[in-house]
Short mmCIF file of C-alpha atoms in Angstrom, two decimals:
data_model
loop_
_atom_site.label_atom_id
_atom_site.label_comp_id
_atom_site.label_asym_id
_atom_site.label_seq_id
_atom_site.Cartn_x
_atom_site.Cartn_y
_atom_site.Cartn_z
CA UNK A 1 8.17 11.65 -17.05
CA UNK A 2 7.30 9.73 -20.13
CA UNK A 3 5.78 12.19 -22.31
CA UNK A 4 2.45 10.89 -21.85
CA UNK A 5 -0.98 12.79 -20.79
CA UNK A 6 -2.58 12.61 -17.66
CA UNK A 7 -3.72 9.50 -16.30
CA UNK A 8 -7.47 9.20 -16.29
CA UNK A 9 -9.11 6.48 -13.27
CA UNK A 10 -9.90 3.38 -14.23
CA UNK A 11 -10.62 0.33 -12.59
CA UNK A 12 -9.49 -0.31 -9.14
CA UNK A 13 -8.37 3.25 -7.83
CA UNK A 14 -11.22 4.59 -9.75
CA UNK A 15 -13.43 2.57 -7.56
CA UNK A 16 -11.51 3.78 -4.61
CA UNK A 17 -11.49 7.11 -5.69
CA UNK A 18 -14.94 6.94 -6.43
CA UNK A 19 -15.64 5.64 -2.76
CA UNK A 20 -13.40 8.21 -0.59
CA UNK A 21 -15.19 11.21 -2.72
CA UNK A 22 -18.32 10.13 -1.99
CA UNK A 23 -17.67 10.01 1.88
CA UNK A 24 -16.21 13.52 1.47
CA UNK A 25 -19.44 14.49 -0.20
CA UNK A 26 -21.14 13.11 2.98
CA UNK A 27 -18.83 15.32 5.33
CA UNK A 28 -19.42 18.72 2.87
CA UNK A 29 -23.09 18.29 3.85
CA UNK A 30 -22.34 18.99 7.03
CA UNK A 31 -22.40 23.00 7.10
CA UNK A 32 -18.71 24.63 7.23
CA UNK A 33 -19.63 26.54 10.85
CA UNK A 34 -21.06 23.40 12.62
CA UNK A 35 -17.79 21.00 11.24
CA UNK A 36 -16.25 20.18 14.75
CA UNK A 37 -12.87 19.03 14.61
CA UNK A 38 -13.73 15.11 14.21
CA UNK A 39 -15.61 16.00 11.05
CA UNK A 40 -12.53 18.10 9.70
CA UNK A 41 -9.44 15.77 10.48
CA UNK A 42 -12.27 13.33 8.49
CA UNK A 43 -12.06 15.12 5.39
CA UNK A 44 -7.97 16.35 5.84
CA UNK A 45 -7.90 12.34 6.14
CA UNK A 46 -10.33 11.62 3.11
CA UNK A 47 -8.27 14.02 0.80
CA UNK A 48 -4.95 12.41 2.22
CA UNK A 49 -5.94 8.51 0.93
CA UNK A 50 -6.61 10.41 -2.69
CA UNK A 51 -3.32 11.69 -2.65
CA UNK A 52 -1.84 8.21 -1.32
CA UNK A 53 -3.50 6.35 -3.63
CA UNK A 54 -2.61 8.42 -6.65
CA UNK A 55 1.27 8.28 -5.44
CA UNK A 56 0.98 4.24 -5.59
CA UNK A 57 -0.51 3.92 -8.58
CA UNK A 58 2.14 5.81 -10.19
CA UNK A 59 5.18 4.66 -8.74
CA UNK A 60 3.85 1.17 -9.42
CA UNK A 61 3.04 2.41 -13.28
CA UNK A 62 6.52 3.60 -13.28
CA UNK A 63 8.34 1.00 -12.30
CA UNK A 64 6.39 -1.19 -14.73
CA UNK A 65 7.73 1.33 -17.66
CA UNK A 66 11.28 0.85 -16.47
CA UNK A 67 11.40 -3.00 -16.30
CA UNK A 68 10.56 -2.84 -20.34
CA UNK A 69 13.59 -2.04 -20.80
CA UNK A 70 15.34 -4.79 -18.76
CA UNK A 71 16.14 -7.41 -20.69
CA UNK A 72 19.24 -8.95 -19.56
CA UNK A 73 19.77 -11.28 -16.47
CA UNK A 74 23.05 -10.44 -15.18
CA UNK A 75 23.84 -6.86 -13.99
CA UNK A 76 27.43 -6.79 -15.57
CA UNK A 77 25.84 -7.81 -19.07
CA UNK A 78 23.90 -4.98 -18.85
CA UNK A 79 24.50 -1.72 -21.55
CA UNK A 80 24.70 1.27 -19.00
CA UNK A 81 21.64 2.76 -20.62
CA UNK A 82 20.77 -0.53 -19.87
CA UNK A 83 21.54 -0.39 -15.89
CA UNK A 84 20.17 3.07 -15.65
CA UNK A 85 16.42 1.79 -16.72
CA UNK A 86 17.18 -1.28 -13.83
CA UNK A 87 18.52 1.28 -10.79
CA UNK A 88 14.99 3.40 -12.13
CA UNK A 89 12.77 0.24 -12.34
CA UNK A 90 14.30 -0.56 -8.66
CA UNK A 91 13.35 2.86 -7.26
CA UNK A 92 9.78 2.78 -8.26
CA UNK A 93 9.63 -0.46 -7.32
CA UNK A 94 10.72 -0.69 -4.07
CA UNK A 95 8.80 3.35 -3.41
CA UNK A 96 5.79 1.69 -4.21
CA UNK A 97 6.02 -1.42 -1.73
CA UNK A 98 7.09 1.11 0.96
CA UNK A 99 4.05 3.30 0.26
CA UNK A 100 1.21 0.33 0.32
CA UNK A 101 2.40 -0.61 3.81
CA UNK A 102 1.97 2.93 4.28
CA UNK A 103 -0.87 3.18 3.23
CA UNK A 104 -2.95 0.01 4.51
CA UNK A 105 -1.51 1.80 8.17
CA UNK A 106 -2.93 4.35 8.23
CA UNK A 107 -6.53 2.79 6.95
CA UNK A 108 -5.65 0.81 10.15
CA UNK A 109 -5.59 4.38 11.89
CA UNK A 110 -8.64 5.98 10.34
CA UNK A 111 -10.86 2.85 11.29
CA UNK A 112 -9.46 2.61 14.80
CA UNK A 113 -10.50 6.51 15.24
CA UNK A 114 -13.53 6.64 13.00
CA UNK A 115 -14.97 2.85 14.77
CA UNK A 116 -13.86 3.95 18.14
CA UNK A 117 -11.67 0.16 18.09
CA UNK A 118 -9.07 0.95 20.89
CA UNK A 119 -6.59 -0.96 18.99
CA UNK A 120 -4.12 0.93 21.51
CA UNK A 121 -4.90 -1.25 24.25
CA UNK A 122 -3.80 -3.97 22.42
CA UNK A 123 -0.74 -2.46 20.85
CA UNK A 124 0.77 0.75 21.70
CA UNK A 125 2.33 0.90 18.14
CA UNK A 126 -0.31 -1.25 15.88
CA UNK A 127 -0.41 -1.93 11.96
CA UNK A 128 -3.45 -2.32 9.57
CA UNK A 129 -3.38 -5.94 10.31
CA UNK A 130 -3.25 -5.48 14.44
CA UNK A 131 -6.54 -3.98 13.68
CA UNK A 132 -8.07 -6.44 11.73
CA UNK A 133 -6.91 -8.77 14.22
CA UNK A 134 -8.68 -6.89 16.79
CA UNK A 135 -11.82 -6.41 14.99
CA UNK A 136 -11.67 -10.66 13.97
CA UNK A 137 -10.93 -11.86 17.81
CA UNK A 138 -13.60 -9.14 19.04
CA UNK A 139 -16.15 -9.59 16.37
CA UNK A 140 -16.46 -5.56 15.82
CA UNK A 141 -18.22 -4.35 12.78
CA UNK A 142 -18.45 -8.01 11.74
CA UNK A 143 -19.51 -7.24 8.37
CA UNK A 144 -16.62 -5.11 7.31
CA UNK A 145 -14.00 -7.31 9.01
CA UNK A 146 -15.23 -10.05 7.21
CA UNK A 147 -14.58 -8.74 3.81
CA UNK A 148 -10.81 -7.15 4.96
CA UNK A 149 -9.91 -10.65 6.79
CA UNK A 150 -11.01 -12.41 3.57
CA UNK A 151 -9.18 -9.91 1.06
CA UNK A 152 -5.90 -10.31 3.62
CA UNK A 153 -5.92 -14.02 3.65
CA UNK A 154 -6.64 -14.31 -0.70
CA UNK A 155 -3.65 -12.11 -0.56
CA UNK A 156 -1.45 -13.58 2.16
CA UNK A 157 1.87 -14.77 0.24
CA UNK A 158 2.79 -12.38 -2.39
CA UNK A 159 1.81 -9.73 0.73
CA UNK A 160 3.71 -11.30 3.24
CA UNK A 161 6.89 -10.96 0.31
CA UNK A 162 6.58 -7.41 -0.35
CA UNK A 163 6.54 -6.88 3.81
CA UNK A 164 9.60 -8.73 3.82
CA UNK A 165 10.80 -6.90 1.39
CA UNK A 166 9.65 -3.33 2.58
CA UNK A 167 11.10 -4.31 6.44
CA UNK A 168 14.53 -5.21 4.37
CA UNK A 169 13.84 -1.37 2.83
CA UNK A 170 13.08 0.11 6.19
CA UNK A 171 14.57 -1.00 9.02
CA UNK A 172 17.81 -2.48 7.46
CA UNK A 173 20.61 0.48 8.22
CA UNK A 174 21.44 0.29 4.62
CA UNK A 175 19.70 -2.14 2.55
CA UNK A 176 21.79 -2.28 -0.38
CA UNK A 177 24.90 -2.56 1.55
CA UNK A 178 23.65 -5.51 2.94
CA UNK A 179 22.77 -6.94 -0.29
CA UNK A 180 25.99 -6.30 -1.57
CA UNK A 181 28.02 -7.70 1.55
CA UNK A 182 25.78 -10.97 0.90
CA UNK A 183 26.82 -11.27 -2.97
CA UNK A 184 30.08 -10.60 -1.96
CA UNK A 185 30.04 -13.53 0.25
CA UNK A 186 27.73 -15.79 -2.27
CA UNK A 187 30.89 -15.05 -4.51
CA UNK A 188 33.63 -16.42 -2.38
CA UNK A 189 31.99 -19.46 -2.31
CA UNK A 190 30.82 -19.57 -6.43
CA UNK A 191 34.10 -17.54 -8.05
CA UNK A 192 31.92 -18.41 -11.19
CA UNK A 193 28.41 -17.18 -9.87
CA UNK A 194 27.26 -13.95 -11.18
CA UNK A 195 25.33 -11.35 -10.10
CA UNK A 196 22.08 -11.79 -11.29
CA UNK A 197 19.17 -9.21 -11.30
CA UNK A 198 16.16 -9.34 -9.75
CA UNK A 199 13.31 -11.55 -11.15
CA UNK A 200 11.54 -8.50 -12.18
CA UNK A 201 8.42 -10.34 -13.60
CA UNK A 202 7.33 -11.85 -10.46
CA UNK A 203 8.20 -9.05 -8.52
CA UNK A 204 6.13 -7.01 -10.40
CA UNK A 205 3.14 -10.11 -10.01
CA UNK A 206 3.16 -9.40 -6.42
CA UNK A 207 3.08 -5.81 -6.39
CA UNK A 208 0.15 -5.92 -8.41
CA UNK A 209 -1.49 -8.03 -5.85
CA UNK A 210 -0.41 -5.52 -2.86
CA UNK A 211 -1.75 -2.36 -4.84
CA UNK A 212 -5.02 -4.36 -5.71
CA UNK A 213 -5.32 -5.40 -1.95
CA UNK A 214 -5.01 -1.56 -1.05
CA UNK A 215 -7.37 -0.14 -3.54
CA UNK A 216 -9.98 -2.84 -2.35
CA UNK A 217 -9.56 -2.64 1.23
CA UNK A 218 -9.86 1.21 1.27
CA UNK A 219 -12.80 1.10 -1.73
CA UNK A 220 -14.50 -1.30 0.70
CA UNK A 221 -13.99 0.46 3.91
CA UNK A 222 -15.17 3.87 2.87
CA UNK A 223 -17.83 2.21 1.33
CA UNK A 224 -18.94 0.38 4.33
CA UNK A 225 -18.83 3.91 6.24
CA UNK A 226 -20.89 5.93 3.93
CA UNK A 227 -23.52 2.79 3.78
CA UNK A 228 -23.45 3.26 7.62
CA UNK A 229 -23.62 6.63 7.75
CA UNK A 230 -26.59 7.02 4.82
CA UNK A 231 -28.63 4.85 7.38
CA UNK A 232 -27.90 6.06 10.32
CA UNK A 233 -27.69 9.89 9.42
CA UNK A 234 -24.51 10.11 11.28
CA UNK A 235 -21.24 11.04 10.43
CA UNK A 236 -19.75 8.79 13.67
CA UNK A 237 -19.30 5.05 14.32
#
């Protein structure tokens, strides 16, 4: 999309990456005729976070390339090439909040089914964080919960934003429309009040602390799981 060559890992999702591969490595030890069908919906699962993960970290890369080119704080002072970069920046933007909820969901699946946490009970329909409040109140796998509860709570308000944010995205009939019907309104009121753009720069802030909160949570869960399974010489909970 921007001419440029293929990203190499570095830092967080390398970590991450680094983590998931090496609990795949753990599964491909197991040989191919004695996988049952726990240990394959494992690795379908393992390869499916790599592919997640990759998908963030480029819609988030992309929609910091797009805001360079936003410079100006009203929409209608905008050049059109001008508003074309902004509707881009907006797409990547708002793709990549959708896809860390997305992804810290189903890490709340994969432990509830790999740590055997019958989350369910709780809550037919349950979220990353109904899981780590189940694991917290019911002091399972204290160690791991401990780490996730703290990296939630260090990361509670620009988080709790983007979910705002992504529940506006999702489960608003039409998002925009809304946005636009509330302008509209905002206007009647101010005849001289403009429509501004978003506050890209601190948007941006806090999606960089919702993809860091995803590549740490998973790096540290898959982590915790091959530690467990390296001492136990099992692949199950």
């Amino acid at each position: 999309m921007f001419g440029e060559p293929v990203r190499e890992d570095t830092g967080l999702i390398a970590s991450a990456n680094h983590s998931i591969q090496q609990y795949l490595a753990l599964l491909h030890t197991i040989p191919f005729a004695k996988r049952n069908s726990q240990d394959r919906r494992y690795i379908i699962w393992g390869n499916s976070f790599l592919s997640a993960l990759d998908e963030l970290e480029q819609s988030q890369y992309a929609a910091i390339r797009y805001s360079e080119h936003i410079k100006k704080m009203y929409i209608e002072d905008m050049s059109a090439e001008e508003l074309i970069q902004y509707r881009r920046y907006l797409y990547f933007y708002r793709n990549a909040i959708i896809r860390i909820f997305a992804i810290l969901d189903k890490l709340g699946h994969f432990m509830n089914e790999r740590f055997r946490l019958k989350t369910e009970e709780v809550k037919s329909r349950f979220s990353y964080f109904t899981v780590l409040r189940n694991m917290h109140q019911n002091h399972l796998y204290v160690e791991l919960e401990k780490q996730l509860y703290d990296l939630k709570e260090s990361s509670r308000k620009p988080v709790d934003r983007l979910r705002n944010e992504r529940n506006m995205e999702i489960h608003t009939i039409n998002a925009d429309l809304l946005d636009d019907l509330l302008q509209a309104a905002e206007a009647e009121q101010l005849q001289d009040e403009r429509m501004k753009a978003e506050n890209v720069s601190e948007r941006l802030k806090d999606l960089a602390v919702g993809c860091e909160m995803v590549f740490v949570a998973v790096r540290t869960t898959f982590d915790y799981i091959g530690k467990l399974s390296e001492s136990t010489g099992r692949y199950e909970a």
